[in-house]
Amino acid sequence: MLRGEGALALRRTRGEPGRAQVTVVGAMSVPLTGDSLRLTAVVEPGAALSVTSAAATLALPGQGAREPATYDTELTVGEGGELRWLPEPVISVRGSALRMTTRVTLAATARLVLREQQVLGRAGEEPGSLTTRLVVAHGGRALLDQELACGPGAPGWDGGAVIGGHRAVGQLLVVDPALAEKPAEPLALGPTAVLTPLAGPAALVTAVAPDALALRDLLDRGAAALGAA
């Protein structure tokens, strides 16, 4: 069942055999500062779903808004289900303020491939304020909870301890029961990207890059190393 209203439209698109695919289409220019968006996806036991987006998401300034925009995503995958969550990047435009939260609940035998990409400002532009948080529970236990804040008001965000002057940052999370028996090995994917096994049947690829194209290449390398391409 698909149901979309307001700023987000959902379209069933052609995917791989045996896997449904849905594309999220922005029906208007959102999120503006002060907006509130919510997206929910549920994969029933034994089902397989891919979710993509038609284009990058632009976080834009809003007139007179004092509170940041919020974009909350809730993902649930049942036993034996599989979700590939592969949206296009979020671009933080100068003067914007956005807080994104993604919460994922996975059954013990669920599989997940989740990619997040953030671009800090358009070409030659300083970014807006962007905070992203990813919270993942697997089999009733916490698997990952991390937050990144960039842009005005975020201490040290552009320093070597965070993104080191780069303007694109992202991660790829793979959860697969097969990783419980054969955990992924730590792997440097380049000077600014690393694949790290997690305390569970999962691995995380984290990368920074000068632009969106270079970031996607690093994350694709990680996906290939994990057999999740």
Short mmCIF file of C-alpha atoms in Angstrom, two decimals:
data_model
loop_
_atom_site.label_atom_id
_atom_site.label_comp_id
_atom_site.label_asym_id
_atom_site.label_seq_id
_atom_site.Cartn_x
_atom_site.Cartn_y
_atom_site.Cartn_z
CA MET A 1 0.00 0.00 0.00
CA LEU A 2 1.30 3.44 -0.97
CA ARG A 3 0.02 6.64 0.55
CA GLY A 4 1.58 10.05 0.09
CA GLU A 5 0.29 13.54 0.62
CA GLY A 6 1.53 17.09 0.70
CA ALA A 7 5.18 17.55 -0.22
CA LEU A 8 6.07 13.89 -0.82
CA ALA A 9 4.61 11.72 -3.57
CA LEU A 10 5.27 7.96 -3.78
CA ARG A 11 5.55 6.13 -7.09
CA ARG A 12 5.88 2.42 -7.74
CA THR A 13 8.77 2.00 -10.18
CA ARG A 14 10.40 -0.93 -11.94
CA GLY A 15 12.91 -2.77 -9.78
CA GLU A 16 14.66 -6.11 -9.66
CA PRO A 17 12.67 -9.34 -10.02
CA GLY A 18 11.23 -10.42 -6.67
CA ARG A 19 11.69 -6.97 -5.13
CA ALA A 20 9.21 -4.11 -5.07
CA GLN A 21 10.58 -0.63 -5.68
CA VAL A 22 9.19 2.74 -4.63
CA THR A 23 10.54 6.15 -5.64
CA VAL A 24 9.96 9.21 -3.46
CA VAL A 25 9.19 12.30 -5.54
CA GLY A 26 9.24 15.82 -4.12
CA ALA A 27 5.92 17.41 -5.06
CA MET A 28 7.13 20.89 -4.06
CA SER A 29 10.24 22.71 -2.82
CA VAL A 30 10.77 21.26 0.64
CA PRO A 31 11.99 21.19 3.30
CA LEU A 32 11.92 24.91 4.04
CA THR A 33 13.05 26.07 7.48
CA GLY A 34 10.09 25.47 9.80
CA ASP A 35 8.62 22.58 7.78
CA SER A 36 7.87 19.19 9.31
CA LEU A 37 8.06 16.06 7.12
CA ARG A 38 7.54 12.42 8.01
CA LEU A 39 8.17 9.28 5.96
CA THR A 40 7.35 5.72 7.07
CA ALA A 41 8.12 2.39 5.40
CA VAL A 42 7.19 -1.09 6.65
CA VAL A 43 8.55 -4.28 5.08
CA GLU A 44 6.43 -7.26 6.05
CA PRO A 45 8.05 -10.61 6.96
CA GLY A 46 9.63 -12.27 3.95
CA ALA A 47 9.11 -9.27 1.66
CA ALA A 48 11.77 -7.27 -0.19
CA LEU A 49 11.62 -3.54 -0.94
CA SER A 50 13.91 -0.92 -2.48
CA VAL A 51 13.26 2.78 -1.86
CA THR A 52 14.95 5.47 -3.94
CA SER A 53 14.32 9.14 -4.59
CA ALA A 54 13.85 10.91 -7.90
CA ALA A 55 16.31 13.71 -7.13
CA ALA A 56 18.42 15.26 -4.40
CA THR A 57 16.61 16.89 -1.47
CA LEU A 58 17.35 20.61 -1.10
CA ALA A 59 17.11 22.01 2.43
CA LEU A 60 16.07 25.63 1.81
CA PRO A 61 15.69 28.76 3.97
CA GLY A 62 12.15 29.69 4.99
CA GLN A 63 10.81 33.21 5.39
CA GLY A 64 10.41 34.20 9.01
CA ALA A 65 10.77 30.66 10.39
CA ARG A 66 12.69 30.40 13.66
CA GLU A 67 12.69 26.64 14.18
CA PRO A 68 14.63 24.25 11.93
CA ALA A 69 12.81 22.00 9.51
CA THR A 70 12.42 18.41 10.66
CA TYR A 71 12.46 15.32 8.44
CA ASP A 72 11.69 12.14 10.37
CA THR A 73 11.92 8.69 8.78
CA GLU A 74 10.67 5.48 10.43
CA LEU A 75 11.69 2.15 8.87
CA THR A 76 10.56 -1.29 10.03
CA VAL A 77 11.62 -4.66 8.57
CA GLY A 78 10.03 -7.94 9.65
CA GLU A 79 11.55 -11.42 9.96
CA GLY A 80 13.25 -12.52 6.75
CA GLY A 81 12.46 -9.19 5.12
CA GLU A 82 14.90 -7.00 3.23
CA LEU A 83 15.01 -3.24 2.75
CA ARG A 84 17.34 -1.28 0.47
CA TRP A 85 17.04 2.40 1.44
CA LEU A 86 18.97 4.35 -1.21
CA PRO A 87 17.84 7.98 -1.50
CA GLU A 88 19.74 10.68 -3.37
CA PRO A 89 21.79 13.21 -1.36
CA VAL A 90 20.48 15.93 0.93
CA ILE A 91 21.96 19.33 0.03
CA SER A 92 22.17 21.89 2.83
CA VAL A 93 21.66 25.32 1.21
CA ARG A 94 23.09 28.46 2.83
CA GLY A 95 20.63 29.94 5.34
CA SER A 96 18.67 26.71 5.78
CA ALA A 97 18.24 24.74 9.00
CA LEU A 98 17.28 21.06 8.95
CA ARG A 99 17.23 18.26 11.49
CA MET A 100 16.89 14.76 10.02
CA THR A 101 16.23 11.67 12.13
CA THR A 102 16.08 8.12 10.78
CA ARG A 103 14.93 5.32 13.09
CA VAL A 104 15.17 1.72 11.93
CA THR A 105 13.68 -1.33 13.66
CA LEU A 106 14.90 -4.68 12.32
CA ALA A 107 13.76 -8.18 13.22
CA ALA A 108 16.53 -10.65 14.07
CA THR A 109 16.61 -12.16 10.55
CA ALA A 110 15.98 -8.94 8.63
CA ARG A 111 18.43 -7.51 6.10
CA LEU A 112 19.15 -3.85 5.45
CA VAL A 113 21.22 -1.74 3.07
CA LEU A 114 20.91 1.93 4.02
CA ARG A 115 22.79 4.80 2.39
CA GLU A 116 22.88 8.40 3.61
CA GLN A 117 24.61 11.26 1.78
CA GLN A 118 24.83 14.92 2.78
CA VAL A 119 26.30 17.73 0.67
CA LEU A 120 27.19 20.88 2.59
CA GLY A 121 26.26 23.81 0.37
CA ARG A 122 25.89 24.14 -3.37
CA ALA A 123 28.90 24.95 -5.57
CA GLY A 124 30.86 27.81 -4.02
CA GLU A 125 28.35 28.22 -1.21
CA GLU A 126 28.58 27.87 2.54
CA PRO A 127 26.18 25.31 4.04
CA GLY A 128 23.16 25.83 6.19
CA SER A 129 22.72 24.16 9.57
CA LEU A 130 22.27 20.40 9.22
CA THR A 131 21.92 17.77 11.95
CA THR A 132 21.40 14.11 11.12
CA ARG A 133 20.78 11.22 13.49
CA LEU A 134 20.58 7.51 12.68
CA VAL A 135 19.18 5.09 15.27
CA VAL A 136 19.04 1.36 14.49
CA ALA A 137 17.69 -1.50 16.62
CA HIS A 138 18.21 -5.12 15.61
CA GLY A 139 16.41 -8.05 17.23
CA GLY A 140 15.25 -5.82 20.08
CA ARG A 141 18.76 -4.49 20.85
CA ALA A 142 20.47 -1.24 20.00
CA LEU A 143 22.82 -1.62 17.04
CA LEU A 144 23.77 1.95 16.14
CA ASP A 145 22.98 5.45 17.41
CA GLN A 146 24.99 8.31 15.98
CA GLU A 147 24.51 11.99 15.26
CA LEU A 148 26.38 14.51 13.10
CA ALA A 149 25.93 18.29 13.19
CA CYS A 150 27.43 20.57 10.53
CA GLY A 151 27.21 24.22 9.60
CA PRO A 152 26.65 27.39 11.64
CA GLY A 153 26.35 26.71 15.36
CA ALA A 154 28.00 23.27 15.28
CA PRO A 155 31.35 23.46 17.16
CA GLY A 156 34.36 22.19 15.23
CA TRP A 157 32.32 20.66 12.41
CA ASP A 158 34.79 21.71 9.71
CA GLY A 159 37.90 20.59 11.59
CA GLY A 160 39.99 17.48 11.25
CA ALA A 161 38.01 15.60 13.91
CA VAL A 162 34.79 15.82 11.89
CA ILE A 163 34.88 16.44 8.11
CA GLY A 164 38.30 18.04 7.68
CA GLY A 165 37.30 20.69 5.16
CA HIS A 166 35.35 18.33 2.91
CA ARG A 167 31.89 19.20 1.65
CA ALA A 168 30.26 15.79 1.27
CA VAL A 169 29.78 13.22 4.01
CA GLY A 170 27.90 9.93 4.08
CA GLN A 171 27.59 6.39 5.32
CA LEU A 172 26.43 2.99 4.19
CA LEU A 173 25.02 0.55 6.75
CA VAL A 174 24.66 -3.12 5.88
CA VAL A 175 22.86 -5.51 8.25
CA ASP A 176 22.81 -9.16 7.24
CA PRO A 177 22.48 -12.36 9.34
CA ALA A 178 25.39 -13.78 7.32
CA LEU A 179 27.69 -11.23 8.97
CA ALA A 180 27.09 -12.93 12.33
CA GLU A 181 28.90 -16.04 11.11
CA LYS A 182 31.51 -14.22 9.03
CA PRO A 183 32.00 -10.64 10.27
CA ALA A 184 33.34 -8.04 7.89
CA GLU A 185 37.02 -7.17 8.18
CA PRO A 186 38.05 -3.55 8.81
CA LEU A 187 39.05 -2.00 5.49
CA ALA A 188 40.36 1.38 4.37
CA LEU A 189 38.54 2.31 1.17
CA GLY A 190 40.75 5.35 0.59
CA PRO A 191 42.30 8.19 2.59
CA THR A 192 38.87 9.43 3.69
CA ALA A 193 36.70 6.31 3.90
CA VAL A 194 36.65 3.23 6.11
CA LEU A 195 34.61 0.04 6.47
CA THR A 196 34.09 -0.95 10.10
CA PRO A 197 32.40 -4.08 11.53
CA LEU A 198 29.78 -3.38 14.21
CA ALA A 199 28.89 -5.34 17.35
CA GLY A 200 26.19 -7.33 15.58
CA PRO A 201 25.59 -8.79 12.12
CA ALA A 202 26.42 -5.45 10.52
CA ALA A 203 29.09 -3.23 9.02
CA LEU A 204 29.30 0.52 8.53
CA VAL A 205 31.06 2.44 5.78
CA THR A 206 31.82 6.07 6.67
CA ALA A 207 33.24 8.55 4.19
CA VAL A 208 33.95 12.22 3.55
CA ALA A 209 34.76 13.64 0.13
CA PRO A 210 35.13 16.93 -1.74
CA ASP A 211 31.85 16.48 -3.63
CA ALA A 212 28.82 14.23 -4.08
CA LEU A 213 30.28 12.27 -7.00
CA ALA A 214 33.44 11.34 -5.10
CA LEU A 215 31.36 10.43 -2.04
CA ARG A 216 29.11 8.09 -4.04
CA ASP A 217 32.16 6.35 -5.47
CA LEU A 218 33.53 5.67 -1.98
CA LEU A 219 30.20 4.35 -0.71
CA ASP A 220 29.83 2.17 -3.82
CA ARG A 221 33.25 0.69 -3.09
CA GLY A 222 32.08 -0.16 0.38
CA ALA A 223 28.90 -1.75 -0.92
CA ALA A 224 30.91 -3.89 -3.34
CA ALA A 225 33.28 -4.99 -0.55
CA LEU A 226 30.26 -6.10 1.51
CA GLY A 227 28.49 -7.80 -1.42
CA ALA A 228 25.69 -5.25 -1.19
CA ALA A 229 26.15 -3.45 -4.52
#
